[in-house]
Amino acid sequence: MAAAVFHQCIGAIQVHSCDTEKSGNSSLRFISRGFVIDCGLLRKGTCSSHQCKLHVIRASTSDALVMDPISSTSHNAIDSSENTSIETALILIRHGESLWNEKNLFTGCVDVPLTKRGVEEAVEAGKRISNIPVDMVFTSALIRAQMTAMLAMTQHRRKKVPIVMHNESKEAKAWNQIYSKETKKQSIPVITTWQLNERMYGELQGLNKQETAERYGKEQVHEWRRSFDIPPPNGESLEMCSQRAVAYFREHIEPHLQSGKHVMVAAHGNSLRSIIMYLEKLTSQEVISLELSTGIPLLYIYKEGKFMRRGSPVGATEAGVYAYNRV
């Protein structure tokens, strides 16, 4: 493949050409700050029937660009040996405010829905990522994360329908089948898994945080909440949560990014801390000081086996732009 790249102050143009008789692929990229471009390319000869659609996505806090995969005859069967230059988007969203967040209760793995404010946060998160391509959604088994994912996707410009995949039994999988190819194209699979659940807070679940601090002491409660390897009574430590969340991410989510798919993950404070620890190679001391705001999408670009942090689209403050370390 021959490629020519021209850089100017207004942006960049990338032209890629190849033997169309062999691959049927061709593309033109125009990159310029602040634009969203849809282009169709037609080639003479054997490739005249193929259209290539490009979308330029801008994350305003970092000027990060995410390109939609160029549609071609081999789009669904990507050769990993030719994928070293593929850029894919990974969006992480902590669920919106839950009813127990509002009441200042330890929630953990108790399945509590969103408040009205949490619903609004999820919708706002969806608006922030509405121009970033999403091919798959992963979320926890808890309703507050699932609500956040679904509400966010209602704001996406593609207007594809998020559909929860049910694979818990043969019957559930069979009954969940879609038999229209056109409908499938307009759908986004949503995979739910307990491995992305919030850390299990054991005997603290349902207790008021302030009352618990008064009962056990602020230092003890802070140790349960913020230490890496000390769990609350009969609960999980962040380290234990990290083991299951990162293992699932590496085995089930990262391969999709490697294959060229754009992925959104809607989960919880501690399961997302665990994933960010893996993405950014944070130490156990760095991860315990990581703060995540509810309903704020975090954007990463995956390229050549590396994850590059791109902040949050349209974040207005330091706390809102990205997870930050307390000093």
Tab-separated table of C-alpha atoms in Angstrom:
chain	number	residue	atom	x	y	z
A	1	MET	CA	0.000	0.000	0.000
A	2	ALA	CA	1.302	3.400	-0.960
A	3	ALA	CA	0.325	6.382	1.182
A	4	ALA	CA	0.853	10.122	0.936
A	5	VAL	CA	0.277	12.417	3.885
A	6	PHE	CA	0.068	16.190	3.558
A	7	HIS	CA	0.055	18.379	6.666
A	8	GLN	CA	-1.097	21.976	6.683
A	9	CYS	CA	-2.064	24.332	9.459
A	10	ILE	CA	-5.760	23.601	8.949
A	11	GLY	CA	-5.357	19.860	9.363
A	12	ALA	CA	-4.154	16.865	7.400
A	13	ILE	CA	-5.077	14.884	4.337
A	14	GLN	CA	-4.283	11.187	4.180
A	15	VAL	CA	-4.637	9.305	0.888
A	16	HIS	CA	-4.442	5.530	0.880
A	17	SER	CA	-4.568	3.473	-2.291
A	18	CYS	CA	-4.170	-0.200	-3.017
A	19	ASP	CA	-4.731	-2.836	-5.672
A	20	THR	CA	-8.515	-2.728	-5.777
A	21	GLU	CA	-8.771	-5.975	-7.677
A	22	LYS	CA	-7.264	-7.776	-4.685
A	23	SER	CA	-8.700	-5.990	-1.713
A	24	GLY	CA	-11.454	-3.635	-2.844
A	25	ASN	CA	-10.268	-1.025	-0.331
A	26	SER	CA	-9.566	2.651	-0.887
A	27	SER	CA	-9.892	5.666	1.340
A	28	LEU	CA	-9.522	9.407	1.598
A	29	ARG	CA	-9.198	11.144	4.944
A	30	PHE	CA	-9.593	14.856	5.592
A	31	ILE	CA	-8.760	15.859	9.142
A	32	SER	CA	-9.452	19.346	10.422
A	33	ARG	CA	-10.321	20.625	13.867
A	34	GLY	CA	-13.986	20.968	14.618
A	35	PHE	CA	-15.390	19.198	11.560
A	36	VAL	CA	-17.476	16.066	11.130
A	37	ILE	CA	-17.144	14.803	7.565
A	38	ASP	CA	-18.964	12.006	5.725
A	39	CYS	CA	-17.227	11.078	2.476
A	40	GLY	CA	-18.020	8.491	-0.166
A	41	LEU	CA	-15.301	7.265	-2.497
A	42	LEU	CA	-16.025	5.491	-5.760
A	43	ARG	CA	-13.342	3.772	-7.738
A	44	LYS	CA	-13.433	2.945	-11.413
A	45	GLY	CA	-13.243	-0.662	-12.431
A	46	THR	CA	-13.953	-3.523	-10.087
A	47	CYS	CA	-14.505	-1.321	-7.020
A	48	SER	CA	-17.171	0.978	-8.408
A	49	SER	CA	-19.818	-0.612	-6.227
A	50	HIS	CA	-18.020	-0.039	-2.923
A	51	GLN	CA	-18.549	3.071	-0.881
A	52	CYS	CA	-16.206	4.204	1.834
A	53	LYS	CA	-17.670	6.299	4.639
A	54	LEU	CA	-15.464	8.348	6.925
A	55	HIS	CA	-16.336	10.236	10.071
A	56	VAL	CA	-13.966	12.619	11.832
A	57	ILE	CA	-14.671	12.865	15.537
A	58	ARG	CA	-13.260	15.590	17.763
A	59	ALA	CA	-12.882	15.445	21.533
A	60	SER	CA	-12.660	19.109	22.335
A	61	THR	CA	-10.478	18.926	25.431
A	62	SER	CA	-7.654	17.187	23.603
A	63	ASP	CA	-8.288	17.567	19.862
A	64	ALA	CA	-8.316	13.761	19.658
A	65	LEU	CA	-9.546	12.331	16.384
A	66	VAL	CA	-11.307	9.003	16.087
A	67	MET	CA	-11.969	7.623	12.644
A	68	ASP	CA	-14.902	5.367	11.879
A	69	PRO	CA	-13.713	2.108	10.349
A	70	ILE	CA	-13.805	2.337	6.553
A	71	SER	CA	-16.492	0.005	5.316
A	72	SER	CA	-15.280	-2.584	2.861
A	73	THR	CA	-15.833	-6.158	1.837
A	74	SER	CA	-13.566	-7.325	4.653
A	75	HIS	CA	-14.866	-5.001	7.410
A	76	ASN	CA	-16.298	-7.835	9.492
A	77	ALA	CA	-13.304	-10.102	9.098
A	78	ILE	CA	-10.286	-8.008	9.957
A	79	ASP	CA	-6.833	-9.528	9.659
A	80	SER	CA	-5.052	-8.790	12.943
A	81	SER	CA	-1.690	-8.844	11.147
A	82	GLU	CA	-2.754	-5.731	9.204
A	83	ASN	CA	-4.237	-3.909	12.189
A	84	THR	CA	-1.167	-2.248	13.663
A	85	SER	CA	-2.303	1.233	12.567
A	86	ILE	CA	-5.988	0.928	13.502
A	87	GLU	CA	-7.272	3.534	15.951
A	88	THR	CA	-10.304	2.620	18.034
A	89	ALA	CA	-12.204	4.449	20.747
A	90	LEU	CA	-12.739	3.177	24.282
A	91	ILE	CA	-15.324	5.132	26.283
A	92	LEU	CA	-15.628	4.581	30.040
A	93	ILE	CA	-18.633	5.931	31.942
A	94	ARG	CA	-19.341	5.657	35.646
A	95	HIS	CA	-23.095	5.291	36.180
A	96	GLY	CA	-25.191	8.313	37.121
A	97	GLU	CA	-26.301	9.050	40.672
A	98	SER	CA	-28.238	6.180	42.255
A	99	LEU	CA	-30.951	6.325	44.902
A	100	TRP	CA	-28.471	5.111	47.510
A	101	ASN	CA	-25.835	7.615	46.372
A	102	GLU	CA	-28.442	10.246	47.103
A	103	LYS	CA	-29.094	8.776	50.567
A	104	ASN	CA	-25.332	8.444	51.295
A	105	LEU	CA	-25.573	4.666	51.753
A	106	PHE	CA	-22.962	2.032	50.932
A	107	THR	CA	-24.325	0.393	47.771
A	108	GLY	CA	-21.786	-2.153	46.546
A	109	CYS	CA	-23.525	-4.963	44.669
A	110	VAL	CA	-27.050	-4.088	45.810
A	111	ASP	CA	-29.087	-3.479	42.641
A	112	VAL	CA	-30.328	0.101	43.040
A	113	PRO	CA	-31.676	2.279	40.159
A	114	LEU	CA	-30.788	5.837	39.194
A	115	THR	CA	-32.295	8.994	40.642
A	116	LYS	CA	-33.826	11.643	38.394
A	117	ARG	CA	-30.476	13.415	38.556
A	118	GLY	CA	-28.743	10.163	37.599
A	119	VAL	CA	-30.982	9.845	34.555
A	120	GLU	CA	-30.099	13.405	33.541
A	121	GLU	CA	-26.389	12.667	34.008
A	122	ALA	CA	-26.673	9.603	31.764
A	123	VAL	CA	-28.452	11.588	29.050
A	124	GLU	CA	-25.829	14.352	29.266
A	125	ALA	CA	-23.056	11.748	29.009
A	126	GLY	CA	-24.720	10.449	25.868
A	127	LYS	CA	-24.727	13.922	24.334
A	128	ARG	CA	-20.998	14.257	25.006
A	129	ILE	CA	-20.185	11.058	23.135
A	130	SER	CA	-22.860	11.372	20.453
A	131	ASN	CA	-20.276	11.873	17.679
A	132	ILE	CA	-17.876	9.163	18.808
A	133	PRO	CA	-18.469	5.820	17.038
A	134	VAL	CA	-19.742	2.970	19.219
A	135	ASP	CA	-19.959	-0.616	17.923
A	136	MET	CA	-20.398	-2.506	21.190
A	137	VAL	CA	-21.432	-1.751	24.755
A	138	PHE	CA	-20.302	-3.593	27.882
A	139	THR	CA	-21.933	-2.991	31.227
A	140	SER	CA	-22.270	-4.604	34.628
A	141	ALA	CA	-25.129	-6.811	35.785
A	142	LEU	CA	-26.483	-3.949	37.926
A	143	ILE	CA	-29.411	-1.817	36.783
A	144	ARG	CA	-27.815	1.587	37.470
A	145	ALA	CA	-24.988	0.868	35.019
A	146	GLN	CA	-27.370	-0.631	32.462
A	147	MET	CA	-29.693	2.385	32.693
A	148	THR	CA	-26.719	4.684	32.159
A	149	ALA	CA	-25.580	2.775	29.074
A	150	MET	CA	-29.040	2.655	27.507
A	151	LEU	CA	-29.888	6.297	28.218
A	152	ALA	CA	-26.516	7.453	26.887
A	153	MET	CA	-26.999	5.558	23.633
A	154	THR	CA	-30.403	7.196	23.018
A	155	GLN	CA	-28.473	10.415	22.357
A	156	HIS	CA	-26.110	8.960	19.751
A	157	ARG	CA	-26.266	10.483	16.284
A	158	ARG	CA	-26.368	7.076	14.568
A	159	LYS	CA	-29.673	6.294	16.289
A	160	LYS	CA	-28.833	2.608	16.503
A	161	VAL	CA	-30.803	0.606	19.043
A	162	PRO	CA	-28.855	-0.871	22.004
A	163	ILE	CA	-30.009	-4.458	22.557
A	164	VAL	CA	-29.079	-6.535	25.602
A	165	MET	CA	-27.648	-9.918	24.623
A	166	HIS	CA	-29.036	-12.796	26.697
A	167	ASN	CA	-26.668	-15.758	26.708
A	168	GLU	CA	-27.448	-17.141	30.168
A	169	SER	CA	-29.159	-20.225	28.707
A	170	LYS	CA	-29.850	-21.891	25.359
A	171	GLU	CA	-33.456	-20.764	25.535
A	172	ALA	CA	-32.544	-17.167	26.348
A	173	LYS	CA	-30.044	-17.054	23.488
A	174	ALA	CA	-32.514	-18.579	21.022
A	175	TRP	CA	-35.393	-16.338	22.068
A	176	ASN	CA	-33.169	-13.255	21.730
A	177	GLN	CA	-32.367	-13.864	18.064
A	178	ILE	CA	-32.906	-11.142	15.455
A	179	TYR	CA	-33.856	-12.516	12.045
A	180	SER	CA	-33.644	-9.325	9.984
A	181	LYS	CA	-30.217	-8.449	8.608
A	182	GLU	CA	-31.264	-4.830	8.183
A	183	THR	CA	-32.447	-4.627	11.812
A	184	LYS	CA	-29.164	-6.146	12.985
A	185	LYS	CA	-27.275	-3.420	11.143
A	186	GLN	CA	-29.259	-0.818	13.060
A	187	SER	CA	-28.568	-2.461	16.433
A	188	ILE	CA	-25.702	-2.313	18.924
A	189	PRO	CA	-25.063	-5.362	21.116
A	190	VAL	CA	-25.010	-4.726	24.865
A	191	ILE	CA	-23.153	-7.346	26.916
A	192	THR	CA	-23.843	-7.462	30.654
A	193	THR	CA	-21.478	-9.183	33.066
A	194	TRP	CA	-21.091	-9.427	36.841
A	195	GLN	CA	-17.315	-9.068	36.529
A	196	LEU	CA	-17.836	-5.338	35.890
A	197	ASN	CA	-19.983	-4.950	39.021
A	198	GLU	CA	-19.071	-2.535	41.790
A	199	ARG	CA	-16.868	-4.015	44.519
A	200	MET	CA	-18.908	-5.932	47.054
A	201	TYR	CA	-18.954	-3.929	50.284
A	202	GLY	CA	-19.893	-6.859	52.498
A	203	GLU	CA	-21.471	-5.945	55.829
A	204	LEU	CA	-21.323	-2.233	54.992
A	205	GLN	CA	-23.938	-2.512	52.234
A	206	GLY	CA	-27.042	-0.525	53.110
A	207	LEU	CA	-25.356	1.346	55.999
A	208	ASN	CA	-25.211	5.119	56.134
A	209	LYS	CA	-21.652	6.265	55.456
A	210	GLN	CA	-21.664	9.001	58.081
A	211	GLU	CA	-23.170	6.759	60.770
A	212	THR	CA	-20.677	4.006	59.913
A	213	ALA	CA	-17.786	6.458	60.331
A	214	GLU	CA	-19.138	7.476	63.732
A	215	ARG	CA	-19.521	3.830	64.770
A	216	TYR	CA	-16.184	2.413	63.589
A	217	GLY	CA	-14.133	5.608	63.368
A	218	LYS	CA	-13.299	7.700	60.332
A	219	GLU	CA	-9.850	6.181	59.912
A	220	GLN	CA	-11.183	2.618	59.848
A	221	VAL	CA	-13.917	3.428	57.331
A	222	HIS	CA	-11.464	5.373	55.187
A	223	GLU	CA	-9.151	2.350	55.202
A	224	TRP	CA	-11.985	0.067	54.065
A	225	ARG	CA	-12.987	2.483	51.318
A	226	ARG	CA	-9.629	3.715	50.047
A	227	SER	CA	-6.998	1.077	50.735
A	228	PHE	CA	-6.007	-1.240	47.893
A	229	ASP	CA	-5.851	-4.591	49.641
A	230	ILE	CA	-7.924	-4.272	52.834
A	231	PRO	CA	-11.574	-5.375	52.402
A	232	PRO	CA	-14.528	-4.332	54.561
A	233	PRO	CA	-16.015	-7.124	56.738
A	234	ASN	CA	-16.983	-10.031	54.426
A	235	GLY	CA	-16.509	-7.838	51.374
A	236	GLU	CA	-14.075	-7.198	48.531
A	237	SER	CA	-10.962	-5.056	48.523
A	238	LEU	CA	-10.144	-2.934	45.475
A	239	GLU	CA	-7.462	-5.498	44.669
A	240	MET	CA	-10.049	-8.300	44.581
A	241	CYS	CA	-12.374	-6.205	42.419
A	242	SER	CA	-9.469	-5.397	40.118
A	243	GLN	CA	-8.610	-9.052	39.579
A	244	ARG	CA	-12.028	-9.902	38.156
A	245	ALA	CA	-12.634	-6.634	36.267
A	246	VAL	CA	-9.222	-6.498	34.552
A	247	ALA	CA	-9.274	-10.204	33.696
A	248	TYR	CA	-12.637	-9.720	31.968
A	249	PHE	CA	-11.436	-6.577	30.168
A	250	ARG	CA	-8.350	-8.318	28.810
A	251	GLU	CA	-10.176	-11.468	27.734
A	252	HIS	CA	-13.468	-10.082	26.404
A	253	ILE	CA	-13.169	-6.345	25.667
A	254	GLU	CA	-9.606	-5.657	24.520
A	255	PRO	CA	-9.793	-8.170	21.615
A	256	HIS	CA	-12.700	-6.196	20.130
A	257	LEU	CA	-10.648	-2.997	20.265
A	258	GLN	CA	-7.783	-4.828	18.588
A	259	SER	CA	-10.104	-5.968	15.795
A	260	GLY	CA	-11.202	-2.427	15.001
A	261	LYS	CA	-14.400	-2.049	17.016
A	262	HIS	CA	-15.235	1.012	19.099
A	263	VAL	CA	-16.368	0.089	22.615
A	264	MET	CA	-18.243	1.794	25.439
A	265	VAL	CA	-18.069	0.466	29.009
A	266	ALA	CA	-20.645	1.658	31.555
A	267	ALA	CA	-19.732	0.453	35.022
A	268	HIS	CA	-18.874	1.587	38.564
A	269	GLY	CA	-16.307	3.603	40.474
A	270	ASN	CA	-14.144	0.703	41.608
A	271	SER	CA	-14.439	-1.564	38.580
A	272	LEU	CA	-13.523	1.404	36.358
A	273	ARG	CA	-10.654	2.395	38.680
A	274	SER	CA	-9.373	-1.138	38.211
A	275	ILE	CA	-9.549	-0.902	34.422
A	276	ILE	CA	-7.885	2.531	34.395
A	277	MET	CA	-5.140	1.137	36.615
A	278	TYR	CA	-4.491	-1.462	33.889
A	279	LEU	CA	-4.759	1.010	30.982
A	280	GLU	CA	-2.389	3.558	32.511
A	281	LYS	CA	-0.176	1.167	34.468
A	282	LEU	CA	-0.898	2.931	37.764
A	283	THR	CA	0.533	1.763	41.057
A	284	SER	CA	-1.664	0.627	43.943
A	285	GLN	CA	-0.995	3.972	45.643
A	286	GLU	CA	-1.925	5.978	42.552
A	287	VAL	CA	-5.185	4.121	41.928
A	288	ILE	CA	-6.582	4.621	45.444
A	289	SER	CA	-6.401	8.393	44.961
A	290	LEU	CA	-8.205	8.245	41.616
A	291	GLU	CA	-11.561	10.054	41.635
A	292	LEU	CA	-14.287	9.383	39.054
A	293	SER	CA	-17.285	11.662	38.626
A	294	THR	CA	-20.700	10.103	38.012
A	295	GLY	CA	-21.955	10.391	34.445
A	296	ILE	CA	-18.719	11.792	32.995
A	297	PRO	CA	-17.456	9.861	29.929
A	298	LEU	CA	-13.723	9.208	29.702
A	299	LEU	CA	-12.177	8.703	26.270
A	300	TYR	CA	-9.163	6.551	25.376
A	301	ILE	CA	-7.704	5.861	21.956
A	302	TYR	CA	-6.343	2.364	21.361
A	303	LYS	CA	-3.537	2.161	18.792
A	304	GLU	CA	-0.648	-0.225	18.269
A	305	GLY	CA	-1.299	-2.021	21.545
A	306	LYS	CA	-1.333	1.166	23.626
A	307	PHE	CA	-4.093	3.153	25.305
A	308	MET	CA	-3.830	6.929	25.020
A	309	ARG	CA	-5.833	9.071	27.415
A	310	ARG	CA	-7.948	11.724	25.708
A	311	GLY	CA	-9.937	13.129	28.611
A	312	SER	CA	-13.669	13.776	28.434
A	313	PRO	CA	-15.420	15.475	25.522
A	314	VAL	CA	-16.625	18.954	26.517
A	315	GLY	CA	-15.397	18.640	30.095
A	316	ALA	CA	-15.600	22.033	31.798
A	317	THR	CA	-13.510	21.588	34.952
A	318	GLU	CA	-10.497	19.588	36.075
A	319	ALA	CA	-12.740	17.168	37.907
A	320	GLY	CA	-15.092	16.950	34.953
A	321	VAL	CA	-12.487	16.686	32.215
A	322	TYR	CA	-10.872	13.546	33.527
A	323	ALA	CA	-10.300	11.346	36.528
A	324	TYR	CA	-7.682	13.125	38.585
A	325	ASN	CA	-5.374	12.294	41.445
A	326	ARG	CA	-5.983	13.992	44.758
A	327	VAL	CA	-2.947	15.929	45.958
